[in-house]
Coordinates of C-alpha atoms in Angstrom, one line a residue:
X158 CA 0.0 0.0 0.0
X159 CA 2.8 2.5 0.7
X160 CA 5.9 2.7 -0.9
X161 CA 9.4 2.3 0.5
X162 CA 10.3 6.4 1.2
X163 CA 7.2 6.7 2.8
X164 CA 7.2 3.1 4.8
X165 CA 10.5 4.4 6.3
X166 CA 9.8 7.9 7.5
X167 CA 6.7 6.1 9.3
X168 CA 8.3 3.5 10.6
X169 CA 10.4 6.5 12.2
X170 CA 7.5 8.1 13.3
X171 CA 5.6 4.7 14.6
X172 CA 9.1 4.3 16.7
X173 CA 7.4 7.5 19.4
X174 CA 4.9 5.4 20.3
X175 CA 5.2 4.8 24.0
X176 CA 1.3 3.4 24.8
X177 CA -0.1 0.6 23.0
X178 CA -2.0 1.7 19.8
X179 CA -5.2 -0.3 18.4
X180 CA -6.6 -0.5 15.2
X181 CA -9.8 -2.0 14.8
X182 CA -11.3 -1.1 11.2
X183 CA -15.1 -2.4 10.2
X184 CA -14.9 -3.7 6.0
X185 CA -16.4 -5.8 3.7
X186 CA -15.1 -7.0 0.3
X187 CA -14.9 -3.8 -1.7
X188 CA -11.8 -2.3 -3.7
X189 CA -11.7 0.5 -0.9
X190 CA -11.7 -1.9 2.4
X191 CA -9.0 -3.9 0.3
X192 CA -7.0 -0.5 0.4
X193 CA -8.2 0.2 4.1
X194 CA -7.0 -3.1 4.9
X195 CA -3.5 -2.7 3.8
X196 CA -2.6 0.5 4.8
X197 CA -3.7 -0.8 8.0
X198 CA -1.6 -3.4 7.7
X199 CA 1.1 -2.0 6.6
X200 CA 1.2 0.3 10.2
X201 CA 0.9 -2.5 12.3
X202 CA 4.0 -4.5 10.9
X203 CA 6.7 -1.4 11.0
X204 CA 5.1 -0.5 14.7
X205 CA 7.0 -3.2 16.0
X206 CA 4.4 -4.3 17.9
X207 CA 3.2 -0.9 19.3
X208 CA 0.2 -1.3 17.3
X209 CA -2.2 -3.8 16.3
X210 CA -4.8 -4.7 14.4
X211 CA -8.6 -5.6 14.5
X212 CA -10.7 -6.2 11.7
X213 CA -14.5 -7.0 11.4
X214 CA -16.3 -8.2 8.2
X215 CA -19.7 -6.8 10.1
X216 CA -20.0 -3.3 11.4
X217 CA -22.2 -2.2 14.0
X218 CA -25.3 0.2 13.0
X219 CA -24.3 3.5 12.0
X220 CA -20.4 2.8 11.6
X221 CA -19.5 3.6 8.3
X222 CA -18.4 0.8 5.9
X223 CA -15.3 1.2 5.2
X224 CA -13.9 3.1 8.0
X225 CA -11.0 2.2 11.6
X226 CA -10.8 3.6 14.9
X227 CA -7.7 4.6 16.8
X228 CA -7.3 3.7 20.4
X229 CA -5.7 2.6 23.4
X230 CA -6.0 -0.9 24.7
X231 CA -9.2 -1.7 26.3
X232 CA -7.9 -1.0 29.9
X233 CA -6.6 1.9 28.6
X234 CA -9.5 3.8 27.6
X235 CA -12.2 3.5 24.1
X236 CA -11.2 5.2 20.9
X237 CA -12.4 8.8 20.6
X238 CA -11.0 8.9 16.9
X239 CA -13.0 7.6 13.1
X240 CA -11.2 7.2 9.9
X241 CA -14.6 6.7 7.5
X242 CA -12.2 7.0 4.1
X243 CA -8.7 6.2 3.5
X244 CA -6.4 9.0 5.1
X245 CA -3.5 9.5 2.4
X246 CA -2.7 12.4 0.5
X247 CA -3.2 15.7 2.9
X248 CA -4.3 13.4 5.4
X249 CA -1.6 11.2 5.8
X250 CA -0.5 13.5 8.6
X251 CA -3.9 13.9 10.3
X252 CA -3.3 9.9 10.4
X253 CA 0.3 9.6 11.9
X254 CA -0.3 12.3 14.6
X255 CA -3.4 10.5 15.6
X256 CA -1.2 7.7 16.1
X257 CA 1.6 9.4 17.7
X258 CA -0.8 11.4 20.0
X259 CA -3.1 8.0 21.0
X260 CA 0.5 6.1 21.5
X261 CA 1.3 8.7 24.2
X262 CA 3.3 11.3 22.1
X263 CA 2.8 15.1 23.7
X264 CA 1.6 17.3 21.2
X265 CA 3.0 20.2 20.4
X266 CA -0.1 22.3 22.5
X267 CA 0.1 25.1 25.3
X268 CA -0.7 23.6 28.4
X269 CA -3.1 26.0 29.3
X270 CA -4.9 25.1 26.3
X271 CA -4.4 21.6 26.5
X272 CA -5.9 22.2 30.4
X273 CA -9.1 23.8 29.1
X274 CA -9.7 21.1 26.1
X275 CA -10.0 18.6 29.3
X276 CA -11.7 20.8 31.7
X277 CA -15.0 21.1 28.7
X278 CA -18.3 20.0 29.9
X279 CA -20.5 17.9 28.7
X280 CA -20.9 15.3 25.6
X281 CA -18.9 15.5 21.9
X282 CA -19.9 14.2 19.1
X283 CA -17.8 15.8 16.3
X284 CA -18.1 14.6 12.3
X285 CA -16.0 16.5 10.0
X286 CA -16.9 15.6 6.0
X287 CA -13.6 16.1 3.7
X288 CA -12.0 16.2 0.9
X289 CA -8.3 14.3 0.1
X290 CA -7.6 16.9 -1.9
X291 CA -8.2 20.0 0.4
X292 CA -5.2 21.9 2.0
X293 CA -7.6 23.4 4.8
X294 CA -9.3 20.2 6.0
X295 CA -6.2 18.3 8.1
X296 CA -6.1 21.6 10.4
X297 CA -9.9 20.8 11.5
X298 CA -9.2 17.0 11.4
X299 CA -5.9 16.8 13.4
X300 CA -7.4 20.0 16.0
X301 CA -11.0 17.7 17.0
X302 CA -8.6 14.5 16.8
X303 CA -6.6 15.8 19.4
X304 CA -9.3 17.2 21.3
X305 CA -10.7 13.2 21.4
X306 CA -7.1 11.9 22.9
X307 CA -7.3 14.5 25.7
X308 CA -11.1 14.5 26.5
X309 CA -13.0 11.5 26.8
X310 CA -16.3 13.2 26.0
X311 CA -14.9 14.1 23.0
X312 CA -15.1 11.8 19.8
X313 CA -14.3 12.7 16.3
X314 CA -14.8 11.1 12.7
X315 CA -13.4 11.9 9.8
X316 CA -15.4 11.0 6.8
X317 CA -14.6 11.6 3.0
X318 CA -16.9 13.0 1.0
X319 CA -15.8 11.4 -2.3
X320 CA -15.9 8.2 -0.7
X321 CA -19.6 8.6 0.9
X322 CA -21.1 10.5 -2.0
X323 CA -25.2 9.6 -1.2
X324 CA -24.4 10.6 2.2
X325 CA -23.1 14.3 1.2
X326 CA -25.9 14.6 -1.5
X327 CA -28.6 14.1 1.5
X328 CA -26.9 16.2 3.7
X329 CA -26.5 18.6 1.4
X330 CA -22.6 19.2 2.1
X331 CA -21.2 21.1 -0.7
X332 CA -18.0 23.1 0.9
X333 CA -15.6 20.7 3.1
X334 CA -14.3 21.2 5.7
X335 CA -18.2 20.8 7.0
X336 CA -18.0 19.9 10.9
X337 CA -21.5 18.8 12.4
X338 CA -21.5 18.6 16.2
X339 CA -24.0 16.3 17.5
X340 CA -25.4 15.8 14.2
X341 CA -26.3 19.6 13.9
X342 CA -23.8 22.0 11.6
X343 CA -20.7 23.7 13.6
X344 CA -18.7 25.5 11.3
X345 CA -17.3 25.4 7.8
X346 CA -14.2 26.4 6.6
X347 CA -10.4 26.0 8.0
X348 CA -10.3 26.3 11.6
X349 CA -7.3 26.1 14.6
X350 CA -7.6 24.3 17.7
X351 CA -7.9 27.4 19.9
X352 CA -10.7 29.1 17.5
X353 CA -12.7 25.2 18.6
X354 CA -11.9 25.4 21.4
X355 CA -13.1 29.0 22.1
X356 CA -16.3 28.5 19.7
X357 CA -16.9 25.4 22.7
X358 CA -15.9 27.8 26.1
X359 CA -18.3 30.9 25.9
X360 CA -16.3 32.4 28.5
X361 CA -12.6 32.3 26.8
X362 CA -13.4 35.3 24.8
X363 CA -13.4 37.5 27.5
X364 CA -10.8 35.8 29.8
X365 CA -8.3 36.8 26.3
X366 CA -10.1 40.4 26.5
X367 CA -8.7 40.7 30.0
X368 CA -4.9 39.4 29.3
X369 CA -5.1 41.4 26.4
X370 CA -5.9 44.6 28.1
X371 CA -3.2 44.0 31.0
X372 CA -0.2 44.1 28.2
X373 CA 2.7 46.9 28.2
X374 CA 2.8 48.9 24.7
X375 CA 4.8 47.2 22.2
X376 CA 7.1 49.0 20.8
X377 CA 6.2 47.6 17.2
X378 CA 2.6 45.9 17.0
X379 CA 2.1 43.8 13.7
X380 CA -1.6 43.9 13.1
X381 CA -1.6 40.7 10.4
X382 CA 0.0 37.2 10.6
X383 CA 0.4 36.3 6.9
X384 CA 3.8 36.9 4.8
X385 CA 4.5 40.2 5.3
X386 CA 3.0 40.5 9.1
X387 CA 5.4 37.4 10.0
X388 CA 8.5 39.3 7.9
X389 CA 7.7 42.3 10.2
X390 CA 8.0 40.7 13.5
X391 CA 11.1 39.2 13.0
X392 CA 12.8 42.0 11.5
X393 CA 11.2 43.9 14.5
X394 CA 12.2 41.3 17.2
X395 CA 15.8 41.0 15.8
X396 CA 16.3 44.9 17.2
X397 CA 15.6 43.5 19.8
X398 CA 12.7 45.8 20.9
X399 CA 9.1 44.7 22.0
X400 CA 7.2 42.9 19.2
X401 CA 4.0 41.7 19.6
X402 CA 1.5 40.5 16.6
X403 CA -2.5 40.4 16.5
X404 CA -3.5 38.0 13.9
X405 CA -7.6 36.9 12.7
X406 CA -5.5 33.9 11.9
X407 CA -1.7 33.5 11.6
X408 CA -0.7 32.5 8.1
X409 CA -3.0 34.6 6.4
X410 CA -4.5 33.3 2.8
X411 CA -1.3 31.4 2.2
X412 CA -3.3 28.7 4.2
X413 CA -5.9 29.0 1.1
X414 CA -2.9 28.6 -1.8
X415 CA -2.2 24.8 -2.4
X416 CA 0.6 24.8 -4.7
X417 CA 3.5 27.2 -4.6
X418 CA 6.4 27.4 -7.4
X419 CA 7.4 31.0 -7.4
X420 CA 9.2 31.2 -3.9
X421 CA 12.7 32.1 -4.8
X422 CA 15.0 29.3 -3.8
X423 CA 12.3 26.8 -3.1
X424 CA 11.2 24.6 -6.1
X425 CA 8.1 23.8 -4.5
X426 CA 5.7 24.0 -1.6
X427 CA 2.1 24.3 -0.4
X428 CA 0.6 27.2 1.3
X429 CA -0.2 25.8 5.0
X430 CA 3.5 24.5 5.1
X431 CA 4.7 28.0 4.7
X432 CA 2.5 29.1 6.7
X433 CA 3.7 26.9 9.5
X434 CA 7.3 27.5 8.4
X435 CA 6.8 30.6 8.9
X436 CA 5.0 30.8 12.7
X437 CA 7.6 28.7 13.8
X438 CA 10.3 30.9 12.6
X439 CA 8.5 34.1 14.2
X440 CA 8.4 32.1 17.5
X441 CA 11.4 31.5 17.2
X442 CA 12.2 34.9 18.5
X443 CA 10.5 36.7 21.4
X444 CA 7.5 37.5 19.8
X445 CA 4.4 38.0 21.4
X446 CA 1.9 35.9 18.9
X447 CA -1.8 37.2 19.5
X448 CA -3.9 34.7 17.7
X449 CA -7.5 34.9 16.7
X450 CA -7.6 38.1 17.5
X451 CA -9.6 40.8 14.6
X452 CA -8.7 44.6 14.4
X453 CA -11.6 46.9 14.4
X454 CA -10.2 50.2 14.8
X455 CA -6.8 52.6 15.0
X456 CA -6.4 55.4 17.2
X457 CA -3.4 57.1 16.0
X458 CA -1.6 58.3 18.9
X459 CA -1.4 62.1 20.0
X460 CA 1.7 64.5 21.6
X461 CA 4.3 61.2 22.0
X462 CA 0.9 58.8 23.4
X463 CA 0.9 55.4 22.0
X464 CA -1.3 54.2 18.9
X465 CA -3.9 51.8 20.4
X466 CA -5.7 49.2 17.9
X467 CA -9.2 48.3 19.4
X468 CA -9.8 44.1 18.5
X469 CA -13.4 42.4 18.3
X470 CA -12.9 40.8 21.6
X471 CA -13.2 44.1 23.1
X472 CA -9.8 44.5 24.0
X473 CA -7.5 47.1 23.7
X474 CA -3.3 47.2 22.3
X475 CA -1.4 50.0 22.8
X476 CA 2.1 50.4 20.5
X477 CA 4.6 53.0 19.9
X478 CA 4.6 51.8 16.1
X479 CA 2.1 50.0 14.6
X480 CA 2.4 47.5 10.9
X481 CA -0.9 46.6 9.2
X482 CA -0.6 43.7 7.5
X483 CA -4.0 42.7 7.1
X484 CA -3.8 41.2 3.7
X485 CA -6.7 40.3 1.2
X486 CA -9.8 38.5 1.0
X487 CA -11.7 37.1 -1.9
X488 CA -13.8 39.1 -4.0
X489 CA -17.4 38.8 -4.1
X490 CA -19.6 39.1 -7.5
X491 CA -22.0 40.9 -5.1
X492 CA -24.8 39.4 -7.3
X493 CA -28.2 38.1 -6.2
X494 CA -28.3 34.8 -4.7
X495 CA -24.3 34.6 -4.0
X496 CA -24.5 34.4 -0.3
X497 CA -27.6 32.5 0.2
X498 CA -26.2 29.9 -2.1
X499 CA -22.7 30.4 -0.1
X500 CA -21.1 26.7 0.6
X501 CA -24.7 25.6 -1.3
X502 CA -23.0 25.7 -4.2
X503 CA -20.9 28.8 -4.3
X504 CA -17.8 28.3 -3.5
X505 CA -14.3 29.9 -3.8
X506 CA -11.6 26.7 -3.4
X507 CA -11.5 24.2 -6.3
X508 CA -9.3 22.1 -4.3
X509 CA -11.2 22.0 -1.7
X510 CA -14.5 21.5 -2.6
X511 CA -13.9 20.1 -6.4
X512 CA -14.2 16.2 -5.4
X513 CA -17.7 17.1 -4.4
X514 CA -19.1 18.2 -7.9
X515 CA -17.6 14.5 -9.1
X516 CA -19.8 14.4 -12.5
X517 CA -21.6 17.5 -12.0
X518 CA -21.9 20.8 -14.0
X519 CA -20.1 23.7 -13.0
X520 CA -19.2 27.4 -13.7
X521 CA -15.9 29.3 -12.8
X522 CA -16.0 33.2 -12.8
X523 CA -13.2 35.0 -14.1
X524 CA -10.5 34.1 -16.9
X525 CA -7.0 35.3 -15.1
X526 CA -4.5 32.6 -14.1
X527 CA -6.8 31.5 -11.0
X528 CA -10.0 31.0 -13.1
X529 CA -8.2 29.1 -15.8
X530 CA -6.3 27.1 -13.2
X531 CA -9.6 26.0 -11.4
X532 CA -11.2 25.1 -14.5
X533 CA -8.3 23.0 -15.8
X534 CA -8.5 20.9 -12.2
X535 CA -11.7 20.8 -12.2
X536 CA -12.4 19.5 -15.9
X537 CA -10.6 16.1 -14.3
X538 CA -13.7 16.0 -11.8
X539 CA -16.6 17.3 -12.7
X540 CA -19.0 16.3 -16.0
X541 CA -18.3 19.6 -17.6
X542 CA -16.9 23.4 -16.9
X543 CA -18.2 26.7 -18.6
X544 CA -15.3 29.4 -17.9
X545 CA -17.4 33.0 -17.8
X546 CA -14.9 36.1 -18.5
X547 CA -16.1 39.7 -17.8
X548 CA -13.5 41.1 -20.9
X549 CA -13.5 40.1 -24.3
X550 CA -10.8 37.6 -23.4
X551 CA -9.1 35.7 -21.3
X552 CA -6.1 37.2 -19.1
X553 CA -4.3 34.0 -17.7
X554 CA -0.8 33.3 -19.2
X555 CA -1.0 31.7 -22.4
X556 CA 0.4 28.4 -21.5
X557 CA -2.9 28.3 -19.4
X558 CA -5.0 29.1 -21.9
X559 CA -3.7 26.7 -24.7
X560 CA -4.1 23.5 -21.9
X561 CA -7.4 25.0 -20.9
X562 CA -8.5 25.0 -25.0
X563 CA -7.7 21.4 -25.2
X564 CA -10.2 19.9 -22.8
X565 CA -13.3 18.3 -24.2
X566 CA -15.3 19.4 -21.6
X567 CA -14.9 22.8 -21.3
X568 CA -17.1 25.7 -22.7
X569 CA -15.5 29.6 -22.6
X570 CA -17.6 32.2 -22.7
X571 CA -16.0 35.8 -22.7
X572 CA -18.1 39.1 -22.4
X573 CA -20.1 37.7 -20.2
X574 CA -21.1 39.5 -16.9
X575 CA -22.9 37.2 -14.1
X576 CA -26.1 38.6 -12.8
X577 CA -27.9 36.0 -10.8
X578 CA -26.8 32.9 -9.0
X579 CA -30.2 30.8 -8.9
X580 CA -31.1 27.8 -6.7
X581 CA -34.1 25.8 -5.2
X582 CA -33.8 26.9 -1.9
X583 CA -31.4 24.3 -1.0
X584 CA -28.7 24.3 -3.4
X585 CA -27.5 26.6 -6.6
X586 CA -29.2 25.1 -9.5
X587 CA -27.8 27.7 -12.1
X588 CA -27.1 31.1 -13.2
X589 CA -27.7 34.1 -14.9
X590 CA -25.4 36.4 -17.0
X591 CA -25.5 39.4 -19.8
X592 CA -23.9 38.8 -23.1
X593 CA -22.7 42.0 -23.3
X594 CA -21.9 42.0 -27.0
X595 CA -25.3 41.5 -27.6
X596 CA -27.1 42.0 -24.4
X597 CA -29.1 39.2 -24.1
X598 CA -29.8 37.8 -20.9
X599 CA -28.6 34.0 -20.8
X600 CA -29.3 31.4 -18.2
X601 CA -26.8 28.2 -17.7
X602 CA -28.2 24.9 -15.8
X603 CA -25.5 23.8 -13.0
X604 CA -25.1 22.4 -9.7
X605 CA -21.7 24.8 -8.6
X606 CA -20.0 27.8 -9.1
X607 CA -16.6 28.8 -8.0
X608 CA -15.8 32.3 -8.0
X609 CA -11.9 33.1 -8.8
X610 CA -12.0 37.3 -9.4
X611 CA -9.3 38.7 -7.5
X612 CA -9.1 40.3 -4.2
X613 CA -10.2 42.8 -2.0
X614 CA -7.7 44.5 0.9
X615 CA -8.8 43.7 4.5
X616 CA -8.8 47.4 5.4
X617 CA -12.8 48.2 5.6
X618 CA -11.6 49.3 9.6
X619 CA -9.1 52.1 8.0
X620 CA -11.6 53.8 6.5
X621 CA -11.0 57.4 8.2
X622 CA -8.2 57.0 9.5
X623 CA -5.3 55.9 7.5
X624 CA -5.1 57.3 3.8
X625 CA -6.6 54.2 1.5
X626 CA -6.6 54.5 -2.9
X627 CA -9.8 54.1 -4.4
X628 CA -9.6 50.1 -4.3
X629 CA -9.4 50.0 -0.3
X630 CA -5.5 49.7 -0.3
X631 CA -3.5 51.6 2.4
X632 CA -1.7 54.1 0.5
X633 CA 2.5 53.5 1.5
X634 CA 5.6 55.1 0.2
X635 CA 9.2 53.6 -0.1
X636 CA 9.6 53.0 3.3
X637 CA 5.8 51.3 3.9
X638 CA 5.3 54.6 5.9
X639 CA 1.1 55.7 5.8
X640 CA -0.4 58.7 6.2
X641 CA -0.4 59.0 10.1
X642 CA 3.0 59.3 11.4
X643 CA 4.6 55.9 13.0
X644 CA 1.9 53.8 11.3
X645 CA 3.3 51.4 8.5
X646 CA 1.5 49.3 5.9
X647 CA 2.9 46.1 4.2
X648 CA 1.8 43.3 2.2
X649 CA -1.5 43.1 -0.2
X650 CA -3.7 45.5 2.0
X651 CA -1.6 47.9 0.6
X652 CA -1.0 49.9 -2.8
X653 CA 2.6 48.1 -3.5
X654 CA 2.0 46.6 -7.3
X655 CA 2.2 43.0 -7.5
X656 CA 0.2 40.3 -4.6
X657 CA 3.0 37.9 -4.5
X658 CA 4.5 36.3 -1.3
X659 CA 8.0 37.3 -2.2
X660 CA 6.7 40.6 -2.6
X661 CA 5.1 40.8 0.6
X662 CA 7.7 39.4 2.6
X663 CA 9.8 42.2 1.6
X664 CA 7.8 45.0 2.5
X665 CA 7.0 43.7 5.6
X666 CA 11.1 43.5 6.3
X667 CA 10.9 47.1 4.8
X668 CA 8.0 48.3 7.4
X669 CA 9.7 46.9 10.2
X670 CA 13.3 48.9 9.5
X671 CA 11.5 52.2 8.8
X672 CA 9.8 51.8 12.2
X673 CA 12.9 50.5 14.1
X674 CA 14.4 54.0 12.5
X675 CA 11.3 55.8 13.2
X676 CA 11.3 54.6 17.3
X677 CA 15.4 55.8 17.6
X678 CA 14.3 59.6 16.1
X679 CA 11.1 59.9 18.4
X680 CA 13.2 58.7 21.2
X681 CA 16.4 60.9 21.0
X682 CA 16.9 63.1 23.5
X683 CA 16.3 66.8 22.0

């Protein structure tokens, strides 16, 4: 089942264990228990014994078919974690930490948060629905399966949705990760540990609020935890003066970008590896890391007072030098029926969500390299993809477009502006757009959309108070400096030409130096 590389880095891995580990898998006789059963198979003899296996050609009611558990002994405790699908690909990890974490293996958790993951009342029943091919799902999956090693009221199951296709269709799953909590929805999307875990305690929020509010000014506070935010802080910490970032979520949309091939002197990556690369390189240094944490508003600071950046929680940061790095979102078509069709249908990952349009109809809006990319992946899933371009043509690179003209099942349609997306109540069923050659209104039949136009700067909460062009960006100059004295921008909120990691990175490096510089002239003696 796995090759030789891979059978030796896990044998590596399986060497941790220090608590007996047991597999016990339900299957029958189809191609995918086959597989089930020698991957699981393949665990059990490089464990050396630390885990074994138990099979059953009968599964209980309810217990997905093919599917294995991961647990202690029975003395030991029952197994809080489900496999319903074969974890490879993205979730090969999500697989080898739940062994390394069952087998006794400390994660790599604060123990305060570890402390109130054990200390949650009550009874959980977690189900996440995924895709093999989506970069965001392993976060949610390894997060609730630790949660089920350290709380025995918690269980979790992983189930793929290209695996258990009926099931998705009649639960009308059509964004993963979906996570149902006692069989009711709890959240969509990527999610960490600590935003679970805080979505679970109603009374963290303002616990945060209070240590938040109890913190000395920073000397530079990065507001943003993506390229440029994570460039800032160390450049900033490396003066040695007090850095502390306040980040929605560190990693930014890098955790959103599955393949990487432009980042100079690394032939390859994927998003939420450099976006763990990179949080682990910022703590390396004394950083003070403010997770989960949204900015709301800037008060530029008056006659030598610190800045202060007001957060959602309610809390409150004061800093001699502030860095927004907030980043970008993606755009909306801000048409009729796009957000109550939102994960119904409309969608905005093609990785993600592809494998559950398997034979289906879909649309992708826009015809840069994004659009063009997603409709090339997706022509290898779905029945058939109509590419819908606002301009007369297509802007992607050429190379994209002569790949993207080859597929059978592809339809382009240029000068065409969406005006409707149209469902049954439940799911998209279609949309509308504008021939605007001709004008005529046009209406295509199809079960999902994914939306791939571009991006809009996170910077909505400026509005007022730093200087922003007339897309939203914070206006900068050379140095990153805004228009309020001692505030910086970097990165894609901001009007430097060019979204690119590399890019960002730089001017956040950039930011940081022209505040270092700016702290030593406000802080000269006269």
């Amino acid at each position: 089942m796995l090759d030789n590389t891979l059978k030796t880095q896990l044998k590596a891995y399986l060497e941790r264990i220090v608590q007996p580990v047991t597999l016990s898998a339900s299957l029958d006789d189809g191609d995918k228990s086959r597989e089930m059963r020698g991957l699981l198979e393949d665990i059990a003899a490089l464990s050396g014994g630390r885990v074994t296996l138990e099979t059953a050609s009968a599964a209980a009611a309810g217990v997905h078919v093919p599917s294995f558990t991961v647990g202690r002994t029975a003395a030991a405790g029952s197994a809080g974690i489900r496999f319903a699908g074969i974890p490879l690909g993205h979730e090969f990890t999500s697989l080898v930490l739940a062994l390394l974490q069952t087998g006794g293996h400390p994660p790599k958790v604060a123990p305060e948060l570890i402390e109130q993951i054990r200390a949650l009342p009550g009874e959980y029943r977690f189900q996440t629905y995924i895709s093999l091919s989506c970069q965001n799902c392993p976060d949610v999956v390894q997060a609730l399966n630790l949660m089920a090693v350290l709380n025995p009221r918690v269980t979790h199951e992983m189930i793929d949705g290209a695996l258990f296709q009926d099931e998705v269709e009649r639960l009308s799953i059509m964004a993963v990760p979906t996570v149902l909590l006692n069989g009711e929805t709890f959240g969509q999307g990527r999610m960490s540990l600590e935003e679970i875990v805080a979505k679970l305690d109603s009374g963290a929020g303002a616990r945060a609020a209070d240590r938040l509010n109890a913190k000395e000014p920073f000397d530079v506070l990065v507001v943003g935890g993506g390229p440029a935010g994570a460039a800032a802080a160390i450049y900033a910490a490396r003066k040695g003066i007090r850095t502390g970032v306040a980040a929605e979520r560190f990693g930014g949309q890098v955790l959103d970008t599955l393949g990487i091939e432009n980042f100079i002197s690394v032939k390859e990556t994927e998003g939420p590896k450099l976006a763990a690369a990179l949080e682990e390189h910022v703590r390396s240094y004394e950083v003070d890391i403010m997770n989960l944490q949204r900015a709301t508003k800037l008060v530029p600071g008056a006659d030598g007072a610190p800045a202060e950046v007001e957060l959602a929680s309610g809390a409150r940061l004061k800093a001699k030098t502030v860095i927004l790095a907030t980043g970008a979102r993606w755009r909306d078509m801000n048409v009729p029926g796009e957000q109550e069709y939102r994960t119904k249908g409309v969608t905005y990952c093609p990785h993600c969500d592809g494998p559950l349009f398997k034979g289906k109809r879909v649309a992708v809006i826009g015809g840069g390299n994004s659009g063009v990319e997603a409709a090339i992946d997706l022509a290898g899933i779905v029945a058939h993809v109509t590419l819908l371009e606002f301009a007369p043509e297509l802007k992607a690179d050429a190379v994209l477009q002569r790949k993207l003209h080859s597929l059978p099942n592809v339809t382009v349609i240029v000068q065409a502006q969406t005006t409707e997306v149209t469902g049954d109540g439940q799911k998209v069923n279609g949309l509308r757009y504008t021939d605007r050659a001709s004008g005529e209104a046009k209406r295509i039949e199809l079960e999902g959309i994914f939306v791939q136009i571009g991006l809009l700067p996170n910077t909505d909460w400026l509005r007022g108070t730093v200087e922003l062009s007339r897309f939203g960006e914070i206006i900068v100059d050379a140095k990153g400096q805004t228009s309020v004295p001692g505030v910086y921008g970097a990165g894609d909120c901001t009007t430097v030409p060019y979204k690119q990691i590399v890019i960002a990175m730089g001017q956040g490096s950039t930011a940081a130096l022209a505040a270092f510089d700016h702290l030593i002239r406000t802080s000269a003696p006269a």
